[in-house]
mmCIF file of C-alpha atoms in Angstrom:
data_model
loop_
_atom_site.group_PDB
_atom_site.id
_atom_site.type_symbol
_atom_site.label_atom_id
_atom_site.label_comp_id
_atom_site.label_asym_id
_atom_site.label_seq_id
_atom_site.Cartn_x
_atom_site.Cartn_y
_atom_site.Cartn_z
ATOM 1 C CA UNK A 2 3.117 0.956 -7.416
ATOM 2 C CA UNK A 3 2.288 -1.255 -10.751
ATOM 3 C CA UNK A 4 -0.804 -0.522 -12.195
ATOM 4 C CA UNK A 5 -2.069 -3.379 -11.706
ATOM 5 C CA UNK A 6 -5.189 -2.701 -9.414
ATOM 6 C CA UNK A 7 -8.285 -1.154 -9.621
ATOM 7 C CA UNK A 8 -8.691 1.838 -7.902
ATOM 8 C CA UNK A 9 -5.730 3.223 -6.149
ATOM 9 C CA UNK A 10 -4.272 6.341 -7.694
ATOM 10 C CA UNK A 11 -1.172 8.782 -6.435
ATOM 11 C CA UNK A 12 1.396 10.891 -7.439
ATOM 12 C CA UNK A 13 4.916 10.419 -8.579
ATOM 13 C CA UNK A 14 7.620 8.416 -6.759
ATOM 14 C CA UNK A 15 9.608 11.028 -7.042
ATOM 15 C CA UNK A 16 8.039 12.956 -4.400
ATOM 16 C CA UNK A 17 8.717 11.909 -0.817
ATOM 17 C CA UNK A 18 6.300 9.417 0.178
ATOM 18 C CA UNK A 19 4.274 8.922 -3.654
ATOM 19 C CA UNK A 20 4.118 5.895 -5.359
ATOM 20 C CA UNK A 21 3.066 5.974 -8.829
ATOM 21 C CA UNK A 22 -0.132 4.015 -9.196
ATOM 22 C CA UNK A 23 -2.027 5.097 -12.558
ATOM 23 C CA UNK A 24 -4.530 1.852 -12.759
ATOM 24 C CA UNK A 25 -7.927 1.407 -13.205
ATOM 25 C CA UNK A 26 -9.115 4.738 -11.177
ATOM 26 C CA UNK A 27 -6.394 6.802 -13.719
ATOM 27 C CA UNK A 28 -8.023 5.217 -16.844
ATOM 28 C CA UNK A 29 -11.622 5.308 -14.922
ATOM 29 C CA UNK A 30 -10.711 9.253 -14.636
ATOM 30 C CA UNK A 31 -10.430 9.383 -18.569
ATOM 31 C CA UNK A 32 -13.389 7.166 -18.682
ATOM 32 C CA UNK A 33 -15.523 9.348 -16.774
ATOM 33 C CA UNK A 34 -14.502 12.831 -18.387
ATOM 34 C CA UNK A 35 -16.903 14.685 -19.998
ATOM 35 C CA UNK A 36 -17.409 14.336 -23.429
ATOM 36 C CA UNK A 37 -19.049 16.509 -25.725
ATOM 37 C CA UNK A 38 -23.047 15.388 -26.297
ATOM 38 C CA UNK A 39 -23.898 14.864 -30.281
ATOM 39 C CA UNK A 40 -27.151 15.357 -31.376
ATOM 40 C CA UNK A 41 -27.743 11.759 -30.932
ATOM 41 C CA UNK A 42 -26.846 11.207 -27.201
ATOM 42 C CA UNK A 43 -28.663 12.653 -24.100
ATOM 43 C CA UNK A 44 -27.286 14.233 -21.282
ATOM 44 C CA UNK A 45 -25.630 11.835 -19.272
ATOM 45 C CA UNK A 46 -27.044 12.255 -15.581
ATOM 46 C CA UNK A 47 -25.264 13.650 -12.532
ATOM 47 C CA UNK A 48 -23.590 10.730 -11.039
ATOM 48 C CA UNK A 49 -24.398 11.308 -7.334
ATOM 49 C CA UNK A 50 -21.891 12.287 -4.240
ATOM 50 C CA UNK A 51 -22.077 12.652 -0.573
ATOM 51 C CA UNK A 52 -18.954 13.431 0.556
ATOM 52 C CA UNK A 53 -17.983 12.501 4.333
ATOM 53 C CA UNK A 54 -15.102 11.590 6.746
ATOM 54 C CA UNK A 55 -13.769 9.444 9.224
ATOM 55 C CA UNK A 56 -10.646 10.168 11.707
ATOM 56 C CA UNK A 57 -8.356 7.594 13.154
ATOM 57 C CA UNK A 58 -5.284 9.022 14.715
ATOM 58 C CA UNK A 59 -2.874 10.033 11.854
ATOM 59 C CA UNK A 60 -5.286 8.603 9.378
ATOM 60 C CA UNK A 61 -8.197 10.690 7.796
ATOM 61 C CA UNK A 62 -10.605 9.435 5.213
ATOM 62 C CA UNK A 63 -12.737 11.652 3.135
ATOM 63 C CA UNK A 64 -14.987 10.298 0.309
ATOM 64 C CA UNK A 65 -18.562 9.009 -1.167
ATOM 65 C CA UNK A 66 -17.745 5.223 -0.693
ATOM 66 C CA UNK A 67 -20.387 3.433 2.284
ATOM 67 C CA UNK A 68 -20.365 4.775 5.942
ATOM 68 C CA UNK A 69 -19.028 0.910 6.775
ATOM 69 C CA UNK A 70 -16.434 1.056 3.969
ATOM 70 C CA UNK A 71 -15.413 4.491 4.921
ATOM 71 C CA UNK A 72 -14.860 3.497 9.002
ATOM 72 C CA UNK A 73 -13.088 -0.065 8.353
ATOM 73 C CA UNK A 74 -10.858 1.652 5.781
ATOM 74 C CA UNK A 75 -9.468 3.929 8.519
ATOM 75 C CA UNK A 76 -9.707 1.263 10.974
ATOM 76 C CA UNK A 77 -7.269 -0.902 9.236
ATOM 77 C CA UNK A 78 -4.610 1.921 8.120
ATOM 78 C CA UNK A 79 -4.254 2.887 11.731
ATOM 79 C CA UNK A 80 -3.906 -0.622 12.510
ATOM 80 C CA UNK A 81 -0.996 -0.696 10.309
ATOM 81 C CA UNK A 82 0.424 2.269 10.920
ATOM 82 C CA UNK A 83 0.533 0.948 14.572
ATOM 83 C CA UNK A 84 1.478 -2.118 13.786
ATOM 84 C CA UNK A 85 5.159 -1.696 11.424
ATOM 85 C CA UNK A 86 7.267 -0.138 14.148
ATOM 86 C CA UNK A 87 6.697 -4.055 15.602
ATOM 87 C CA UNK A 88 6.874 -5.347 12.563
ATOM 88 C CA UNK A 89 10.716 -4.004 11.371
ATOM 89 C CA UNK A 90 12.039 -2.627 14.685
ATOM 90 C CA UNK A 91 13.965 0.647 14.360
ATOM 91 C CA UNK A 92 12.979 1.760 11.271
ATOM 92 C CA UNK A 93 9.920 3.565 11.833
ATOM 93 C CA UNK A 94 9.511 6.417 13.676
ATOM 94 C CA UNK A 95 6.513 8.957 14.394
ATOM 95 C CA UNK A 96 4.202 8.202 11.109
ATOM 96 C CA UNK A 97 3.080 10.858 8.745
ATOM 97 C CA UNK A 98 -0.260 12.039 8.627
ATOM 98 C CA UNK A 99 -2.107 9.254 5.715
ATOM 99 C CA UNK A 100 -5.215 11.372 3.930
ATOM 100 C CA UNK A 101 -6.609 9.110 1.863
ATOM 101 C CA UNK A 102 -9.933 9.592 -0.591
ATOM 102 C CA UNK A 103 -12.352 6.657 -1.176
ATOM 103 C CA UNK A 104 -15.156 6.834 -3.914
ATOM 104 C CA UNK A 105 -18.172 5.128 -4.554
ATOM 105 C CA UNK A 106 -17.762 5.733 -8.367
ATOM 106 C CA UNK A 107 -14.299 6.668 -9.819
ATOM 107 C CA UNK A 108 -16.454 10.127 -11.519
ATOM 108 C CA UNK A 109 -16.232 11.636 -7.962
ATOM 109 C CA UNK A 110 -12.562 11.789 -8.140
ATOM 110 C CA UNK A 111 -12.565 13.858 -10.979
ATOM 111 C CA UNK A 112 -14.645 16.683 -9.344
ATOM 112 C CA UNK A 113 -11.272 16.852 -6.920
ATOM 113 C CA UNK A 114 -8.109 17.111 -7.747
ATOM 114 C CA UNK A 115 -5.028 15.000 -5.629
ATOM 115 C CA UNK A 116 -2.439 17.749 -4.242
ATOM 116 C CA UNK A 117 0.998 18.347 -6.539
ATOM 117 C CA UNK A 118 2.513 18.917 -2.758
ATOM 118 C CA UNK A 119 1.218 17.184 0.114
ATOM 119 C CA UNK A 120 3.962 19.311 2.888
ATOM 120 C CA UNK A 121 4.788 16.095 5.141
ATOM 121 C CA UNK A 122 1.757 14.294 4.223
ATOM 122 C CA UNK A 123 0.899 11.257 2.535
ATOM 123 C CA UNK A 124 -2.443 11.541 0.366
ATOM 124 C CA UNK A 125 -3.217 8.827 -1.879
ATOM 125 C CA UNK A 126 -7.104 7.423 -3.436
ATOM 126 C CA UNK A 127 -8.928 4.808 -4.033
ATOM 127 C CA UNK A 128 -12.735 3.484 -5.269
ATOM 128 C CA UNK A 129 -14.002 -0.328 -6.187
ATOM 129 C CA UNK A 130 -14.003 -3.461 -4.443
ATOM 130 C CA UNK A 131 -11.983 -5.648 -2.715
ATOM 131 C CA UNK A 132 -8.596 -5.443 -5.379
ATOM 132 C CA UNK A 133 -8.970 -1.992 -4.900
ATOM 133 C CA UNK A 134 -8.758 -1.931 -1.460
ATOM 134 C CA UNK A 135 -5.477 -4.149 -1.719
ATOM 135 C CA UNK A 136 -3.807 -1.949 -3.948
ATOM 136 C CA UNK A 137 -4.634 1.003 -1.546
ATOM 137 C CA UNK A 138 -3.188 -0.855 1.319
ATOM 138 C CA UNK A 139 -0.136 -2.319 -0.467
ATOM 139 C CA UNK A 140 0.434 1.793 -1.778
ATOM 140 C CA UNK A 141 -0.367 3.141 1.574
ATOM 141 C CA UNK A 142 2.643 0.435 2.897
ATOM 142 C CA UNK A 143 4.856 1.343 0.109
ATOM 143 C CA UNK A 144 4.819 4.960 0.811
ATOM 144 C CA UNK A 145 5.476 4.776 4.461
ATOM 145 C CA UNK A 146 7.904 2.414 4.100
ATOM 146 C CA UNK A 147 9.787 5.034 1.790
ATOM 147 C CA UNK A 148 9.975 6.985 4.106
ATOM 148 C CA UNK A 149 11.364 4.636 6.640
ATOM 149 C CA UNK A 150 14.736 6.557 8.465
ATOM 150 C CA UNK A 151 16.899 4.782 8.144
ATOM 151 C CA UNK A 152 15.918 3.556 4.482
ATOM 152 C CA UNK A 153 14.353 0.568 4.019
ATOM 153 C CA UNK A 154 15.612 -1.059 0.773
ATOM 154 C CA UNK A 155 13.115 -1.256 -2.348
ATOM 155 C CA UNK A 156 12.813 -4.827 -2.296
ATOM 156 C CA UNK A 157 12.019 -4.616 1.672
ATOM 157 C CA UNK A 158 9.360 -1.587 1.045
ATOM 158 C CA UNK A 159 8.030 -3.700 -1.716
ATOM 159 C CA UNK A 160 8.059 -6.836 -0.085
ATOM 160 C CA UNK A 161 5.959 -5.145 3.092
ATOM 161 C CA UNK A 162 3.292 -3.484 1.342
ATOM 162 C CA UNK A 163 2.742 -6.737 -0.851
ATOM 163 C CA UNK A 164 3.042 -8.531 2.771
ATOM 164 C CA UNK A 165 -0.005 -5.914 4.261
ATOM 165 C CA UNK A 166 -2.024 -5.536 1.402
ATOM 166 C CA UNK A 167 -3.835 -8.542 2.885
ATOM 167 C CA UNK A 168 -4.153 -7.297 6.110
ATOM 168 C CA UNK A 169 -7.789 -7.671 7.732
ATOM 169 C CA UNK A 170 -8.438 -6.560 11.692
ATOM 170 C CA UNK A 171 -11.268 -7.437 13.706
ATOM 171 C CA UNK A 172 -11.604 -6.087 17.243
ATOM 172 C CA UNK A 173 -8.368 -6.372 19.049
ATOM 173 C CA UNK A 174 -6.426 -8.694 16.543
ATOM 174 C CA UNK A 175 -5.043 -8.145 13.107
ATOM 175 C CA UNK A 176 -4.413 -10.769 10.770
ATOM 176 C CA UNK A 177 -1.484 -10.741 8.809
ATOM 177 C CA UNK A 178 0.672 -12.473 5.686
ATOM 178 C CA UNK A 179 -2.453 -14.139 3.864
ATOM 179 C CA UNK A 180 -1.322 -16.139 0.786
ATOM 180 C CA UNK A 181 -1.174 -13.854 -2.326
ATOM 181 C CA UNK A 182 -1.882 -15.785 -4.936
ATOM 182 C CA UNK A 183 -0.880 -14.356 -8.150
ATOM 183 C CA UNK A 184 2.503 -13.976 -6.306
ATOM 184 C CA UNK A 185 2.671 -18.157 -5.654
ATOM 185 C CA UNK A 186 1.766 -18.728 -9.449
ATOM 186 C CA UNK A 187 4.757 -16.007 -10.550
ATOM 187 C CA UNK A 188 6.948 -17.624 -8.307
ATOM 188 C CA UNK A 189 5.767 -21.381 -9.056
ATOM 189 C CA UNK A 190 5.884 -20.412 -13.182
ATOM 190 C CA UNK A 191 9.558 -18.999 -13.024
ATOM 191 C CA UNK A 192 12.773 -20.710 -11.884
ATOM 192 C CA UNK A 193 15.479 -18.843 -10.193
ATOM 193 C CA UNK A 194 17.914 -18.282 -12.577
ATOM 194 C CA UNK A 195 21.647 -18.257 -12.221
ATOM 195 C CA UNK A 196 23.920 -15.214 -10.865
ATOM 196 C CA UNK A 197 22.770 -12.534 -8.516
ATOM 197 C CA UNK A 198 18.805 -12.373 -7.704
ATOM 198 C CA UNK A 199 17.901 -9.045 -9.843
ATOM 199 C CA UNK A 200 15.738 -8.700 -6.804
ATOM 200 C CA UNK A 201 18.473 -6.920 -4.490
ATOM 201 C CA UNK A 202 19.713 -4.745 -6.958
ATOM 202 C CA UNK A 203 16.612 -3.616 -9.143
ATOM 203 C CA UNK A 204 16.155 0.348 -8.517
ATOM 204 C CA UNK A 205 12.386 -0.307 -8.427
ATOM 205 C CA UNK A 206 10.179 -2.721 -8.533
ATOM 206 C CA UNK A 207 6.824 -0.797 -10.416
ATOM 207 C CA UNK A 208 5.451 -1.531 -13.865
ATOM 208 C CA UNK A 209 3.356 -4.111 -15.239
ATOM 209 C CA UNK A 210 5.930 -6.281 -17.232
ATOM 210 C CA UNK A 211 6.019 -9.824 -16.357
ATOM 211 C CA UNK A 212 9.705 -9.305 -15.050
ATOM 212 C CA UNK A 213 8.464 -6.837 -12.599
ATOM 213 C CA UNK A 214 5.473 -8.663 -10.950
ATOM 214 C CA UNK A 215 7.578 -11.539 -10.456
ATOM 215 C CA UNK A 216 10.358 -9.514 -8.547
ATOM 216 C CA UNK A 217 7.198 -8.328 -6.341
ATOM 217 C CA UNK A 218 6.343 -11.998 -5.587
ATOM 218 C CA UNK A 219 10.522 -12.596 -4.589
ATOM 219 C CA UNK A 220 10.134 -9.502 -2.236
ATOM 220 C CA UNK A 221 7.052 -10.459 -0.974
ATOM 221 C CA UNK A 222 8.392 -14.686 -0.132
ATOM 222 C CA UNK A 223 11.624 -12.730 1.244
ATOM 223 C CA UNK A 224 9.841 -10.709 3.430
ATOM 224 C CA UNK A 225 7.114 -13.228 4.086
ATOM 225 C CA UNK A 226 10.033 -15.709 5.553
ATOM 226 C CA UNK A 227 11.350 -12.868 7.720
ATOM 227 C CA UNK A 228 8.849 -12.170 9.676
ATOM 228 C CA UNK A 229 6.860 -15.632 9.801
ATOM 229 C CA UNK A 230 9.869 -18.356 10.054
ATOM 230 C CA UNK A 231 13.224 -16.413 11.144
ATOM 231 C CA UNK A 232 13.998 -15.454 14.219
ATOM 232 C CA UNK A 233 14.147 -11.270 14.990
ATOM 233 C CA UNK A 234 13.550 -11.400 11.117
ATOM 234 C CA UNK A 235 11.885 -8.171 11.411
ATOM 235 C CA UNK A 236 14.725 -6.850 13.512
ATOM 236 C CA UNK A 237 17.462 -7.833 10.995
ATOM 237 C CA UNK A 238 15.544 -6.396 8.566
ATOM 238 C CA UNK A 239 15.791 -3.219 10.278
ATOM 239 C CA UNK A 240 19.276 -3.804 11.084
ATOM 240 C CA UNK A 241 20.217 -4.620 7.433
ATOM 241 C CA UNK A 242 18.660 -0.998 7.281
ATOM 242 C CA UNK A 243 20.773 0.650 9.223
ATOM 243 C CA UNK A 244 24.212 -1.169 8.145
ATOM 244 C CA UNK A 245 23.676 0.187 4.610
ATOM 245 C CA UNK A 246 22.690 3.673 6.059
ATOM 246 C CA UNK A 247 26.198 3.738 8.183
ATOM 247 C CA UNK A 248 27.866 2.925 4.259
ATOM 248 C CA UNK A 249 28.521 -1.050 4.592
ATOM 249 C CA UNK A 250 29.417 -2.606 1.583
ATOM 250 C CA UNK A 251 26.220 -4.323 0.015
ATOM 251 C CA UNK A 252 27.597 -7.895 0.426
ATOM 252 C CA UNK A 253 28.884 -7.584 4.206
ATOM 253 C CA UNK A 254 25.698 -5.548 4.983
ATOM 254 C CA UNK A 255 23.299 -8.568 3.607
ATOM 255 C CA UNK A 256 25.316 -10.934 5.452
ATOM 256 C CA UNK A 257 25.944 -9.495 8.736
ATOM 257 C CA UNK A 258 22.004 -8.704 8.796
ATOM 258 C CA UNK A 259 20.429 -12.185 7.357
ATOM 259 C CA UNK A 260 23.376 -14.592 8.023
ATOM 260 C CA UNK A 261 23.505 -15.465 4.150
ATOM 261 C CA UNK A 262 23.826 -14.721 1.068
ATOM 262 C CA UNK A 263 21.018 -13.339 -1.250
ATOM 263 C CA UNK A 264 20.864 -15.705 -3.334
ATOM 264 C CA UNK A 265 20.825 -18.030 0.024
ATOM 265 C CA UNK A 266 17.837 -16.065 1.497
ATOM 266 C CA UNK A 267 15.785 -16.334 -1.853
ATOM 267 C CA UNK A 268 16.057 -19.416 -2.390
ATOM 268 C CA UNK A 269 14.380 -20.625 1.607
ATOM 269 C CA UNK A 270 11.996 -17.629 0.566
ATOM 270 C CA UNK A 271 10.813 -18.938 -2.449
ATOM 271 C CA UNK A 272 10.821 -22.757 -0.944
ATOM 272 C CA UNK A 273 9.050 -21.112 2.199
ATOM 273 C CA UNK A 274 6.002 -19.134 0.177
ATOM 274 C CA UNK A 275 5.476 -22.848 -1.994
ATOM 275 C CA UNK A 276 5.262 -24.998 1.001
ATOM 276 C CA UNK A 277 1.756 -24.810 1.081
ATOM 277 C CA UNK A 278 1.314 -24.109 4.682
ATOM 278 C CA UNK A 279 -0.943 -21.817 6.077
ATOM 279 C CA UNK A 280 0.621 -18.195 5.775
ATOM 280 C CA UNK A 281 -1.685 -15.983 8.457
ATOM 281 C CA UNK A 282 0.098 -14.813 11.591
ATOM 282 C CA UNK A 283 -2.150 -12.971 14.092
ATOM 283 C CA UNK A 284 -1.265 -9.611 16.351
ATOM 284 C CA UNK A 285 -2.458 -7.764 18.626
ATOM 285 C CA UNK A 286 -4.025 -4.325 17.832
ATOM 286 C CA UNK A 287 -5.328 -1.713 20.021
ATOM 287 C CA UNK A 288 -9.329 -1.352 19.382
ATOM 288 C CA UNK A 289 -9.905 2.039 17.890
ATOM 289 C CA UNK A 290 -12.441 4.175 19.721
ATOM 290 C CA UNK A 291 -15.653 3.370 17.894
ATOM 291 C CA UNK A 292 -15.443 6.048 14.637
ATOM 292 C CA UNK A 293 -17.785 8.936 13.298
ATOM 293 C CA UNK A 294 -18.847 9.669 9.728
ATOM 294 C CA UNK A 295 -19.136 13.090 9.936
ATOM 295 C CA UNK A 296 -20.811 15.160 6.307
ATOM 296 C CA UNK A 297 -18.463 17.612 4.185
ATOM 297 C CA UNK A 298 -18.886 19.340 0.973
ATOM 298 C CA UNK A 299 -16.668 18.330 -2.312
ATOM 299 C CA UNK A 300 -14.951 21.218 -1.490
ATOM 300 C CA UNK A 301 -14.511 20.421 2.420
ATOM 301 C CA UNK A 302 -13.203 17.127 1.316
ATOM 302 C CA UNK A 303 -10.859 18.628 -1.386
ATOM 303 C CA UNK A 304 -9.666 21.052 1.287
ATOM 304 C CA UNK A 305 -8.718 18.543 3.455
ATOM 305 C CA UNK A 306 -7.201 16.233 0.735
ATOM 306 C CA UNK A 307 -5.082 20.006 0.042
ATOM 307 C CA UNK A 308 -6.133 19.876 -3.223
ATOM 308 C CA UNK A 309 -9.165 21.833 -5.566
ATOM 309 C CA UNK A 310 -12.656 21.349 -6.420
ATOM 310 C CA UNK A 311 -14.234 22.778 -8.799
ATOM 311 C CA UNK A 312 -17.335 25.630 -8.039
ATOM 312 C CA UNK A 313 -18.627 26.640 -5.136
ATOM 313 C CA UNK A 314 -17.946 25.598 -1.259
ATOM 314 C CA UNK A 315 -22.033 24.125 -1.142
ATOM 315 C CA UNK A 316 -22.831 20.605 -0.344
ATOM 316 C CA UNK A 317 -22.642 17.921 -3.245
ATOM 317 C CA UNK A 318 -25.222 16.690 -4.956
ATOM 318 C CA UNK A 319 -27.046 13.957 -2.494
#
C-alpha cells in the first residue's frame, strides 16, 4: 500500500500476494531498536509481551494486542474473506490462508521477524488504533485481490481494499462502503482533468505523493458506484476481469463490461461519492463460532507467522 497508516507493515509487491506498506510500524521498528546506553541514560525497561492467538477459518491471528482486539480482528477478516466472492462474482476463488500479527506496542514486532517467503500464504502486521486497523484491512483487501484469477485490475484491487477498509460486522451483518473522508476532500480539491483518467492506466497506485492518494480516492468512488448504485456492478466488474484475461483490447473490454467509457464511469463515480448521501450498504455474514485466545511463546507466534525470533522457544516476558 501507501504508507500512509499507522501500523500495517508487509513485504514487497513483488511477491505474490505483498503489498508494500512501510508506515508508521516500519519507522516505529527503527524507533524501537536498541540503541546503545551512554553513561547518561538508564536501561530502558523490557517493554512487556504476551503473545496469543485466535483462529477463524483461513484467518489466524497471533500477537500481544487485547484478547477483544485480537478476536474482532479475525472476526472481521473472515467476514471479508467470505464476503468478496459476493462482492465481484467470479473472481475469487478458494482464499489463501491470511496470518496476520497484531501488537500492543510496535517493539514486539521487532523481537519477530515477517517471513521473506510466505509458500501460498498471505502474512501481513499491524499495532495502534483505529487507522491502523484500516490500513490492515485495506492491505489485507489489496493482497487478496492480487491474487484474484482472473486478475483484477489495479485500480479495481485498489478501489476494494479502500472500499473494505471501513468494514465493521456485528453479529450476523456486516456493514460496508462507509464514507472515507480524506478520499471526498482529494476528490472535492481536484478537478478531473482533460484526456484519459490516469486512473485506468497507472501501473500502481502506492506512494504517498499527492497524485497517488488522489488516484486511490478515483478507485475507491469507481468502485464505490459499482457496487452501491449499478446494477450487477460487482458482476461486471468481474466480467471486465475476465475480458482482459481472454486478451480484449482495453477500450472494448471497459466498454463491453461497464457500458461506457472511462472517462464516462469516473465522472458518475466522482459525482456519486460527492452527493452527500449516506454511503453504508449492509450484508449478511455468517456468525463465526464464538473464538478462543489461546497463549504462545514469541517463538510459537513467530513459527506460525513462518518467520524467526530471536532466543529461546520459552514464554515471553508477561
Amino acid at each position: 500500500m501507501d504508507g500512509r497508516e499507522t501500523g500495517a507493515l508487509s513485504r514487497g509487491k513483488g511477491e505474490p500476494g505483498r503489498a508494500l506498506l512501510p508506515g508508521a510500524v516500519a519507522l516505529a521498528l527503527a524507533a524501537f531498536s536498541p540503541a546503545p546506553a551512554t553513561a547518561a541514560e538508564a536501561p530502558r525497561p523490557a517493554v512487556r509481551e504476551s503473545w496469543r492467538k485466535v483462529e477463524a477459518g483461513p484467518v489466524t491471528v497471533v500477537g500481544t494486542a487485547s484478547d477483544p482486539r485480537l478476536l474482532e480482528t479475525a472476526a472481521t477478516l473472515r467476514a471479508v474473506v467470505a464476503l468478496l466472492p459476493g462482492l465481484v462474482p467470479g473472481a475469487f476463488g478458494s482464499p489463501p490462508p491470511l496470518v496476520v500479527a497484531l501488537a500492543h506496542e510496535p517493539e514486539h514486532l521487532t523481537r519477530i521477524s515477517l517471513p521473506v517467503r510466505e509458500g501460498g500464504r498471505i502474512v501481513l502486521a499491524a499495532g495502534g488504533g483505529d487507522e491502523a486497523r484500516e490500513a490492515l484491512l485495506r492491505e489485507a483487501v489489496a493482497a487478496l485481490a492480487r491474487r484474484s484469477r482472473p486478475a483484477l485490475p489495479e485500480w479495481a484491487a485498489a478501489g476494494l481494499a479502500e472500499y473494505l477498509s471501513t468494514v465493521s460486522v456485528s453479529g450476523t451483518r456486516a456493514t460496508l462502503g462507509r464514507l472515507v473522508a480524506r478520499n471526498v476532500a482529494g476528490l472535492r480539491a481536484a478537478a478531473l482533468p482533460p484526456g484519459r483518467p490516469a486512473l485506468f492506466a497507472a501501473p500502481s497506485l502506492a506512494g504517498d505523493a499527492e497524485g497517488s492518494a488522489l488516484l486511490r480516492a478515483e478507485a475507491w468512488a469507481v468502485v464505490h458506484l459499482l457496487l452501491h448504485a449499478e446494477p450487477d456492478g460487482g458482476a461486471r466488474l468481474g466480467r471486465h476481469a475476465t475480458l482482459l484475461a481472454e486478451g480484449r483490447e482495453e477500450d472494448a473490454a471497459f466498454a463491453e463490461a461497464f457500458g461506457t467509457t472511462e472517462r464516462g464511469l469516473l465522472v458518475r463515480a466522482r459525482a456519486h461519492a460527492l452527493a452527500g448521501r449516506s454511503l453504508a450498504r449492509y450484508l449478511p455474514v455468517i456468525p463465526a463460532p464464538p473464538g478462543r485466545v489461546l497463549p504462545l511463546t514469541r517463538a510459537g507466534a513467530a513459527g506460525i507467522l513462518g518467520a524467526a525470533a530471536p532466543g529461546r522457544a520459552a514464554p515471553a516476558p508477561a
